[in-house]
Short mmCIF file of C-alpha atoms in Angstrom, two decimals:
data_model
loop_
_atom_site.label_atom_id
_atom_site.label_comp_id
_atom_site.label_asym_id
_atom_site.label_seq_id
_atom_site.Cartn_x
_atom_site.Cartn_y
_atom_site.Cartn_z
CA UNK A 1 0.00 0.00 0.00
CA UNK A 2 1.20 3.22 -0.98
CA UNK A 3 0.95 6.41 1.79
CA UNK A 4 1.32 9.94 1.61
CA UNK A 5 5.50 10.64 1.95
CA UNK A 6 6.25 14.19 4.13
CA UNK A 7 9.52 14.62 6.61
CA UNK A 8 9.47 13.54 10.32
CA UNK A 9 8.50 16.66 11.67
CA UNK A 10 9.01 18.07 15.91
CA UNK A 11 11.52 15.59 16.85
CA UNK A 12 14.19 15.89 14.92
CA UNK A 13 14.92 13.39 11.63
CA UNK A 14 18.17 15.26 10.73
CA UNK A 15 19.89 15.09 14.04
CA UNK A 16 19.44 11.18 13.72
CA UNK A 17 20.47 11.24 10.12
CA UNK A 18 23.51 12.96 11.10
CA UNK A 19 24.42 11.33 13.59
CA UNK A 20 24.62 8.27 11.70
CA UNK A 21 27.19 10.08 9.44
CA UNK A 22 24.18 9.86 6.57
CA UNK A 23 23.00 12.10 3.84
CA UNK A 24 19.45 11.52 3.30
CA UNK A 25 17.63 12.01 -0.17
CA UNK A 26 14.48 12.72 1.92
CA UNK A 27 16.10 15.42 3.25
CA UNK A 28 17.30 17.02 -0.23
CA UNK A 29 16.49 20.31 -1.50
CA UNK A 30 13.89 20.10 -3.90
CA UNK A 31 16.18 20.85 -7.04
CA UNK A 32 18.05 17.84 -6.36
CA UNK A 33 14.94 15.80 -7.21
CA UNK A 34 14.27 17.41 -10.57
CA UNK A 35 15.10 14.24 -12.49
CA UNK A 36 12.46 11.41 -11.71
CA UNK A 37 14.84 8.56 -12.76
CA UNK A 38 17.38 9.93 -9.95
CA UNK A 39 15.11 10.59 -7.65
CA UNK A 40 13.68 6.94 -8.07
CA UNK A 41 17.16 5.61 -7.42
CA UNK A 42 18.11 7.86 -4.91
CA UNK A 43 14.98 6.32 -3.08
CA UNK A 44 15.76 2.75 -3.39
CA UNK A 45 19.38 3.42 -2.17
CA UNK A 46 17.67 5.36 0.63
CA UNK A 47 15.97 2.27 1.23
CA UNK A 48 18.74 0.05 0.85
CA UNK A 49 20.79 2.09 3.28
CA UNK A 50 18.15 2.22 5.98
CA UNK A 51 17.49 -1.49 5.79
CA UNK A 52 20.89 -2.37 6.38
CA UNK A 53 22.16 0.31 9.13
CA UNK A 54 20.97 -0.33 12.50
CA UNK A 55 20.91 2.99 14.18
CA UNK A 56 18.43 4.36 11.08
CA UNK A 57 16.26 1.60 10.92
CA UNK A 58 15.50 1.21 14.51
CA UNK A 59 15.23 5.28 14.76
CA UNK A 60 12.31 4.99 12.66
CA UNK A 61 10.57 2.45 15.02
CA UNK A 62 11.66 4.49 17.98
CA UNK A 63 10.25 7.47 16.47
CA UNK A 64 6.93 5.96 15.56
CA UNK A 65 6.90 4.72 19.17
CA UNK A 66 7.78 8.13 20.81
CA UNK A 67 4.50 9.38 19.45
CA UNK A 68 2.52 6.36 20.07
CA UNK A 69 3.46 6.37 23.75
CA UNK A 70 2.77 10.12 24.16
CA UNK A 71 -0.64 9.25 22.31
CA UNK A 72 -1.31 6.67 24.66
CA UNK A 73 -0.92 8.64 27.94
CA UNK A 74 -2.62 11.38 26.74
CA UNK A 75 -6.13 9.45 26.32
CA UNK A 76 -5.85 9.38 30.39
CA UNK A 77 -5.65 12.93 30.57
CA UNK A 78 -9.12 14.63 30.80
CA UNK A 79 -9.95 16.93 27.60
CA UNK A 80 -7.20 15.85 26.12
CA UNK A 81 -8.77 13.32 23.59
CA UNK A 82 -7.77 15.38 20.15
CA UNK A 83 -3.92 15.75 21.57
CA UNK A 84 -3.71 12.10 21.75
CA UNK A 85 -5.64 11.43 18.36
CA UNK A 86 -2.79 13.87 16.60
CA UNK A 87 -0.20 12.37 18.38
CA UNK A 88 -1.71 8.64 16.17
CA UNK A 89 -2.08 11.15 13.20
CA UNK A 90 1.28 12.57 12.95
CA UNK A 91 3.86 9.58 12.75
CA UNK A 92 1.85 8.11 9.58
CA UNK A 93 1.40 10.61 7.56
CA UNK A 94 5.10 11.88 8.49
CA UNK A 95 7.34 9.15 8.49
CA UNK A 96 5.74 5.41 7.82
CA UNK A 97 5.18 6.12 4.11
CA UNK A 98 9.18 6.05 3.92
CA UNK A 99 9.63 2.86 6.40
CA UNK A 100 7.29 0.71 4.63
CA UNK A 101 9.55 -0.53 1.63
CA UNK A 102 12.10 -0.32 4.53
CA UNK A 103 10.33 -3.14 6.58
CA UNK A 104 9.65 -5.07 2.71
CA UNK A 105 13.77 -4.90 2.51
CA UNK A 106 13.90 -6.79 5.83
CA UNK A 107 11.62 -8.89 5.59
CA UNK A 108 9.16 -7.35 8.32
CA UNK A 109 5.30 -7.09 8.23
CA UNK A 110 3.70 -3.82 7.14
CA UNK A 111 1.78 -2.20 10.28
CA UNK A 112 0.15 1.12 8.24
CA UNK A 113 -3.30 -0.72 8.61
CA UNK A 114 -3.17 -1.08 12.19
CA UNK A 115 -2.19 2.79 12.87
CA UNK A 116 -4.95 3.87 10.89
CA UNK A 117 -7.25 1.77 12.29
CA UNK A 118 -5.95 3.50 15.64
CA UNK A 119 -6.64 6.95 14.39
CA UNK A 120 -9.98 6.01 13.05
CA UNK A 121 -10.78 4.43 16.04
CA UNK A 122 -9.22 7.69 18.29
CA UNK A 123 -11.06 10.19 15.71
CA UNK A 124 -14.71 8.82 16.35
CA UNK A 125 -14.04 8.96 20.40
CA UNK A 126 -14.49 5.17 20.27
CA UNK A 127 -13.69 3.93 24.20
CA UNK A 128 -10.39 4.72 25.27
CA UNK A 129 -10.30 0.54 25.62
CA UNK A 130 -10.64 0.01 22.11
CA UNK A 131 -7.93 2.72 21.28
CA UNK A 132 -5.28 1.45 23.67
CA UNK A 133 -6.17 -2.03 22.55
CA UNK A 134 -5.23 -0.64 18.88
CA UNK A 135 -2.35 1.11 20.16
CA UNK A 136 -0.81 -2.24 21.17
CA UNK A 137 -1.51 -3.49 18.11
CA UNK A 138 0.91 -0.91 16.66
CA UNK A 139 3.25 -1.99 19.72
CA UNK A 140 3.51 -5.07 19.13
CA UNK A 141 4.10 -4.57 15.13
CA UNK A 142 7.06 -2.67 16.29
CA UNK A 143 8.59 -5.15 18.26
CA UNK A 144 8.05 -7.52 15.59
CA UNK A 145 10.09 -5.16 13.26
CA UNK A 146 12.59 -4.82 15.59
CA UNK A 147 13.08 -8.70 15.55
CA UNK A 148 14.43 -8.16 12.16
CA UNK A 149 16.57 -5.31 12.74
CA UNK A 150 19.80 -5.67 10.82
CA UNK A 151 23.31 -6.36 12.43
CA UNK A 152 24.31 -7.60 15.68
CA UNK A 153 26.54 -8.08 18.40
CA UNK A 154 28.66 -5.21 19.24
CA UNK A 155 27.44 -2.86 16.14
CA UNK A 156 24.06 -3.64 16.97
CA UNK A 157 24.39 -2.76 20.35
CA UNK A 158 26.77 0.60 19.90
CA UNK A 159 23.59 1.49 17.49
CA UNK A 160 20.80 1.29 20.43
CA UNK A 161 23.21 3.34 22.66
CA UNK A 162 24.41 6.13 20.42
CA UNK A 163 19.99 6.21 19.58
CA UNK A 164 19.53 6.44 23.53
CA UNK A 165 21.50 9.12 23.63
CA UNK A 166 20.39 10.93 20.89
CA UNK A 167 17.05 10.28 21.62
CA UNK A 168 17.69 12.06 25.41
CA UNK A 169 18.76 15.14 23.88
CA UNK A 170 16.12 15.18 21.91
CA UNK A 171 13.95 15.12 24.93
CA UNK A 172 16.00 17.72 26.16
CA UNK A 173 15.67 20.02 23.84
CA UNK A 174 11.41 19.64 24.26
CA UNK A 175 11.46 20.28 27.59
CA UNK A 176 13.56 22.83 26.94
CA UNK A 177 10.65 24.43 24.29
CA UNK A 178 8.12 23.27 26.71
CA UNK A 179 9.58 26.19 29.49
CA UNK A 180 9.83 28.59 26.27
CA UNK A 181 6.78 30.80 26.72
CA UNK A 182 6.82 30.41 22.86
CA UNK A 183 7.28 26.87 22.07
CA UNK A 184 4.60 24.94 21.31
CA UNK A 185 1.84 23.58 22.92
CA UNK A 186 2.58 19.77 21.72
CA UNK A 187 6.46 20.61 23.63
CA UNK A 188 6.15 18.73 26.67
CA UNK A 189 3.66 15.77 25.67
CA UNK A 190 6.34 15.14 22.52
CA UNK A 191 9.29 14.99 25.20
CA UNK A 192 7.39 12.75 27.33
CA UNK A 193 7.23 10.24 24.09
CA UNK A 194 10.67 10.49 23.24
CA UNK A 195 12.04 9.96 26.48
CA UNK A 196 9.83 6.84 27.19
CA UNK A 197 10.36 5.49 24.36
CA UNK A 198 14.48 6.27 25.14
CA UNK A 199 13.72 4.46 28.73
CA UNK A 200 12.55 1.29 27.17
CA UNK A 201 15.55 0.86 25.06
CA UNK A 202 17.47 1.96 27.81
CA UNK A 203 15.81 -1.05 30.00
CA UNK A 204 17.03 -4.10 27.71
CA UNK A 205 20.33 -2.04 27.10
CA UNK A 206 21.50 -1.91 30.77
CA UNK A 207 21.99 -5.41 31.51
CA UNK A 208 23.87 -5.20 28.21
CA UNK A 209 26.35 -2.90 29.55
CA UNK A 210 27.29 -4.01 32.86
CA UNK A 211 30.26 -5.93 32.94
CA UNK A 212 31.16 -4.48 29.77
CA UNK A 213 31.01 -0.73 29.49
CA UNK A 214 30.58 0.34 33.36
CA UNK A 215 31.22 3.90 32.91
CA UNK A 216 28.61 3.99 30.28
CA UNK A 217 25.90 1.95 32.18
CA UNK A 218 26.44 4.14 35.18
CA UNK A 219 26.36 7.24 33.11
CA UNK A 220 23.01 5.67 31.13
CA UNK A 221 21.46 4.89 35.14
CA UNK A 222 22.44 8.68 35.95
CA UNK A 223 21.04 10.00 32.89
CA UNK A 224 17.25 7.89 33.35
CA UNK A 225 17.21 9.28 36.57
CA UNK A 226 17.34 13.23 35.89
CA UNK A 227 14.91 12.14 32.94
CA UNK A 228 12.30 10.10 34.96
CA UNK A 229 12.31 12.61 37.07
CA UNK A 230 11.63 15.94 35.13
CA UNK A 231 9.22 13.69 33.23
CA UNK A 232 6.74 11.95 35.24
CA UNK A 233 3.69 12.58 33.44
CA UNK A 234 2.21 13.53 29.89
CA UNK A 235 1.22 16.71 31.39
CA UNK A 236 3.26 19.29 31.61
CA UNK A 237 3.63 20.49 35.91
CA UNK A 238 3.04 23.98 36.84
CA UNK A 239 6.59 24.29 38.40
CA UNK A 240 9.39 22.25 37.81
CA UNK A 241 12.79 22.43 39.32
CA UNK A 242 15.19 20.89 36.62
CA UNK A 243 16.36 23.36 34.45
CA UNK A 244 17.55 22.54 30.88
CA UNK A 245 20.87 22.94 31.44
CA UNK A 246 20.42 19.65 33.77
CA UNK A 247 19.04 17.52 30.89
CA UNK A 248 21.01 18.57 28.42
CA UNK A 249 24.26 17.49 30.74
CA UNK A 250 22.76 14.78 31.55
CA UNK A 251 22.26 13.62 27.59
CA UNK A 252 25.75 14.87 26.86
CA UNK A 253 27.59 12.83 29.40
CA UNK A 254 25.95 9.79 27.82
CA UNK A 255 26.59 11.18 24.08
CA UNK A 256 30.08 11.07 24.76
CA UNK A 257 30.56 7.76 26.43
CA UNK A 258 28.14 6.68 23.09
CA UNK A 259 31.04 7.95 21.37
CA UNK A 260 33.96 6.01 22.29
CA UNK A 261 31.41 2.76 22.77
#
């Protein structure tokens, strides 16, 4: 099935993409895309290159996850119902059109039914049962795909670190726009996604590290803490005490241990 293509929009694409050392065609100025034929095989090697590096592929699913998450807490929060349907909305129209041949390449399912049938089922204020029930539908689609994740061993596992750490500052920098008196109003709900979604990969990667990279688990433990801690709910707190200087120390300690991982 073919979906609408658009960028990954709020939570940052590009710093993942860069990270990785990449240079995305989806991210291309328009003029480079004038010729159809080299735009159609700029794709395919987009796809290619995706499928086969670990740190991209699973950033997609993490992404798609940071939203879903968000989305799901939200439908607890009173009046809140359309926040959480747009938080379903946004990471299908923004970013699964480009990981479905992406999942084809590795052999994974396809999942786009299942979200939409979540943001049907979230647009016509079915019973916050039935959503969540749809919701880990798309969960568990996810952790299918990640079952097929390419590489492994070390590479595989320097991939989910240097993405835990990028995916902290990422949270950082939305909590940071959440204190902005003008950052948006999606800020703080968007950095509660991302940073769940960066504590359950940090969850299976902890036992990882002990034994092996100390200084990085301890750093990763130190990190969770100041995160868990500014982020406690979907909502954002009247008064907080962490500043964003805290979190973004926090996420650069770990950045640089991700480095020489």
């Amino acid at each position: 099935m073919k979906y609408r293509r658009k960028l990954w929009a709020g939570i940052g694409m590009a710093i993942l993409l860069a990270a990785s050392g990449a240079t995305s065609g989806l991210l291309a100025p328009s003029a480079a895309r004038a010729d159809i034929l080299k735009v159609s095989m700029e794709e395919e090697s987009e796809v290619r290159r995706v499928a086969d590096d670990p740190l991209l592929y699973l950033s997609e699913l993490d992404l798609i996850r940071a939203f879903y998450l968000a989305g799901e807490a939200l439908l607890d929060v009173e009046g809140s119902r359309k926040a959480a349907g747009s938080m379903f909305v946004e990471p299908f129209f923004e970013g699964y059109g480009d990981l479905e041949p992406v999942l084809a390449a590795r052999g994974g399912a396809p999942f786009g039914d299942e979200m939409i049938m979540t943001m049907d089922l979230a647009r016509e204020d079915a019973p916050v049962a039935e959503v969540k029930a749809a919701v880990a539908r798309v969960y568990a689609a996810l952790d299918a795909a990640e079952k097929v994740a390419p590489k492994s061993g070390k590479e595989r596992l320097g991939a989910e670190v240097t993405l835990t750490a990028i995916m902290l500052a990422r949270a950082a920098t939305q909590y940071e726009m959440a204190l902005s008196p003008t950052g948006p109003e999606e800020a703080w709900a968007g950095g509660y996604g991302i940073w769940k979604a960066a504590e359950r990969r940090s969850n299976a990667l902890l036992p990882k590290l002990e034994g092996v990279n100390d200084g990085l688990a301890a750093d990763l433990a130190a990190a969770r803490k100041v995160f868990g801690d500014v982020y406690r709910s979907v909502t954002e707190p009247e008064t907080t005490q962490a500043t964003a200087e805290a979190l973004r120390e926090a996420s650069t300690g770990l950045s640089e241990q991700a480095k020489r991982f």
